[in-house]
PDB file of C-alpha atoms in Angstrom:
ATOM      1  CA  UNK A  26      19.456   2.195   3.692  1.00  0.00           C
ATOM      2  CA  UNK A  27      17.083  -0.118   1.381  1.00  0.00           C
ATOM      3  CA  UNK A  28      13.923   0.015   1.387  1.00  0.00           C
ATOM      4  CA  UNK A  29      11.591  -2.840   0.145  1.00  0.00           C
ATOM      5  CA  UNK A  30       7.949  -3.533   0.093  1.00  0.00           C
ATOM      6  CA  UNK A  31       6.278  -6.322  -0.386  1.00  0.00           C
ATOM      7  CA  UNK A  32       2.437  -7.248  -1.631  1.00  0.00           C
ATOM      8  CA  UNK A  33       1.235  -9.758   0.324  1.00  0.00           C
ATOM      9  CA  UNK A  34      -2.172  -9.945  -0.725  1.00  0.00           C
ATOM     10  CA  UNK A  35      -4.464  -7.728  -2.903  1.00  0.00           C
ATOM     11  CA  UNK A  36      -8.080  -8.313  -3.050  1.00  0.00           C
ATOM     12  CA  UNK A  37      -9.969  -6.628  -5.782  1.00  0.00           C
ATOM     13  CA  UNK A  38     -13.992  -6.704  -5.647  1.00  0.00           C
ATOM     14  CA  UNK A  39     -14.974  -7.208  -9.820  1.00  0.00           C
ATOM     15  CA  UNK A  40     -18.987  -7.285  -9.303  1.00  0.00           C
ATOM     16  CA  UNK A  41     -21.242  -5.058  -7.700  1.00  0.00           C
ATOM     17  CA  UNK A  42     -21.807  -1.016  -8.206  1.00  0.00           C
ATOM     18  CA  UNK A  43     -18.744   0.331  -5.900  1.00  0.00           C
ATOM     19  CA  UNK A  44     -15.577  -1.520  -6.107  1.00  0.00           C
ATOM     20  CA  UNK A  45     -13.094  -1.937  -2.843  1.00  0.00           C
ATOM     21  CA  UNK A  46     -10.119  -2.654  -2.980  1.00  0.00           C
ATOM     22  CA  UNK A  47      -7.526  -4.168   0.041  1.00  0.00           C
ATOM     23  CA  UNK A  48      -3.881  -4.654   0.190  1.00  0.00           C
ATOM     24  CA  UNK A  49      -1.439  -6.012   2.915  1.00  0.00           C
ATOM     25  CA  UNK A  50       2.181  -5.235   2.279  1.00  0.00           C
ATOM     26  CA  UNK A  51       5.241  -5.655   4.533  1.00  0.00           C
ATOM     27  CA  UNK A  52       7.594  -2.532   4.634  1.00  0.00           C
ATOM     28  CA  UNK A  53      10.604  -3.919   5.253  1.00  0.00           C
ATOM     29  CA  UNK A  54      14.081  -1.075   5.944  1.00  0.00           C
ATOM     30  CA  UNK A  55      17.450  -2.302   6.099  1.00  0.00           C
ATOM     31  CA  UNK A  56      21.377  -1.739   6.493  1.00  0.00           C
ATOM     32  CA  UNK A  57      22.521  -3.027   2.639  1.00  0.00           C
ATOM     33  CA  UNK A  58      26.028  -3.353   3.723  1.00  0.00           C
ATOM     34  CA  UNK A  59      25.012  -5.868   7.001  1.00  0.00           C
ATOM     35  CA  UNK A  60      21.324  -7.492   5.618  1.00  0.00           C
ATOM     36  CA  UNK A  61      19.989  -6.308   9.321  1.00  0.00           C
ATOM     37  CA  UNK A  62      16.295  -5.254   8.939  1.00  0.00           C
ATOM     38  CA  UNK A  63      16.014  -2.320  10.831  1.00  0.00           C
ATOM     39  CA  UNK A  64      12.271  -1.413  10.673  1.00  0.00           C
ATOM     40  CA  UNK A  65       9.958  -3.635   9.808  1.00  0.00           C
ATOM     41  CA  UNK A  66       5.812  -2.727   9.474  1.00  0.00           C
ATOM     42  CA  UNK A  67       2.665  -4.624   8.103  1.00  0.00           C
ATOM     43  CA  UNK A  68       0.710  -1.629   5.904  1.00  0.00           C
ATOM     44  CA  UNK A  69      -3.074  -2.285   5.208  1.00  0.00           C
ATOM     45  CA  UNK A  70      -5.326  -0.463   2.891  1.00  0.00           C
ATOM     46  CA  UNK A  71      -8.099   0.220   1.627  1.00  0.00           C
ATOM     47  CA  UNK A  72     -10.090   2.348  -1.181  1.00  0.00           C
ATOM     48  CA  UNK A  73     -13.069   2.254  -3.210  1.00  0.00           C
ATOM     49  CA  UNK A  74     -13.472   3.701  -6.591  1.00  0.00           C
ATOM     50  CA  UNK A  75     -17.931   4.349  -6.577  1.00  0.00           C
ATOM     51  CA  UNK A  76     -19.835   4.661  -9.644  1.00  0.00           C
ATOM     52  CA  UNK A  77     -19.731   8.638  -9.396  1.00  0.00           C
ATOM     53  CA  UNK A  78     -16.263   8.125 -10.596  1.00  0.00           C
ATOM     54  CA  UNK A  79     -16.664   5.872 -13.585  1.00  0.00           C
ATOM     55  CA  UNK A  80     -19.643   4.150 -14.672  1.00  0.00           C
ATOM     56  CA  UNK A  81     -17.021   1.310 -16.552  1.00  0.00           C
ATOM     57  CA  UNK A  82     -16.638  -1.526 -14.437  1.00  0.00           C
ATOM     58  CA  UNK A  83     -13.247  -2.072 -16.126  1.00  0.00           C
ATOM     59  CA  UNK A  84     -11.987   1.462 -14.881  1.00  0.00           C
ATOM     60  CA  UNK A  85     -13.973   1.107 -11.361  1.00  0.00           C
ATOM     61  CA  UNK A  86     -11.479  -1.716 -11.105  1.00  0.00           C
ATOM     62  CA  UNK A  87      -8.126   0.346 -12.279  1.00  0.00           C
ATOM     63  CA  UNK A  88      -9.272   2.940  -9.841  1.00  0.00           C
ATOM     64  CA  UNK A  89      -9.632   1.207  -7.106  1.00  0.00           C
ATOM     65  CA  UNK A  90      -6.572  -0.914  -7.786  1.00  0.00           C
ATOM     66  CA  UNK A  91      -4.882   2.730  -8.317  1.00  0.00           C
ATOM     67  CA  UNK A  92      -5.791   3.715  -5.375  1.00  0.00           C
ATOM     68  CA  UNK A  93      -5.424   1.142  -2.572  1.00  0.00           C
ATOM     69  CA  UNK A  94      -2.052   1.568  -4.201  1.00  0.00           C
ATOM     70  CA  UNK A  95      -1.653   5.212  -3.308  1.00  0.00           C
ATOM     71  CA  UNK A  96      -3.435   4.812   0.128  1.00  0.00           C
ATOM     72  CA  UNK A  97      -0.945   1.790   1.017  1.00  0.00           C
ATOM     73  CA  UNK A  98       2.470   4.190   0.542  1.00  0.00           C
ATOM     74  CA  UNK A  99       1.115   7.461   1.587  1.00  0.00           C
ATOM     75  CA  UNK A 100       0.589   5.599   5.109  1.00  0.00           C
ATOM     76  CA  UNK A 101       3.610   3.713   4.411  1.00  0.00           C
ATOM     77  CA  UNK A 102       5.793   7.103   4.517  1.00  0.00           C
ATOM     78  CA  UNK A 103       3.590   8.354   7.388  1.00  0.00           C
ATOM     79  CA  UNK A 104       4.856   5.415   9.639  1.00  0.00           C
ATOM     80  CA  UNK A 105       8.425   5.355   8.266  1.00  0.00           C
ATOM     81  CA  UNK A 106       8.430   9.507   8.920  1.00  0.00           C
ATOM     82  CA  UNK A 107       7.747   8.907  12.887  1.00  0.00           C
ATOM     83  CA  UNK A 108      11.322   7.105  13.449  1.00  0.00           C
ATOM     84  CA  UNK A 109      12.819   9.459  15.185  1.00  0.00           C
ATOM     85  CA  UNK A 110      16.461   8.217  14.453  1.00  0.00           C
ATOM     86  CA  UNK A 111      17.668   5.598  12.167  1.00  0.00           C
ATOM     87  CA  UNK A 112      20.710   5.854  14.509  1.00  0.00           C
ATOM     88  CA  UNK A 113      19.046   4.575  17.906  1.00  0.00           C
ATOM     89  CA  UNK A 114      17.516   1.565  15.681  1.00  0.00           C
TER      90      UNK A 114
END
């Protein structure tokens, strides 16, 4: 199986005391030998990085960027984890 994602969008907030960051990205499984997607999901995100983490707006920005990153493929797993079978797909 091959798995790919895709960022769709990413939005990162660059003013203000807490920064949020969103991201939409397409999980996308399939057979390599036939090209069939097999599972397909739409995985949205979200984390802010506050200034009780870094004062720098520069790193409240990594942070954040870091992770709506981490947020977006720890639920990614989670959903590909509840298939069952790859065999009934």
């Amino acid at each position: 199986y091959q798995l790919d994602v895709f960022i769709g969008d990413l939005y990162q907030q660059m003013f203000g005391g807490d920064f949020t960051a969103t991201m939409d990205a397409i999980w996308n499984l399939s057979n390599p030998k036939s090209g069939k997607t097999i599972w397909q999901k739409l995985v949205q995100s979200k984390h802010t990085a506050t200034t009780d983490e870094d004062w720098r707006a520069a790193s409240r920005l990594r942070l954040s960027t870091e992770g709506v990153a981490q947020a977006n493929i720890k639920k990614g797993v989670e959903l590909l984890s509840q298939i069952s079978s790859l065999e009934s797909l």
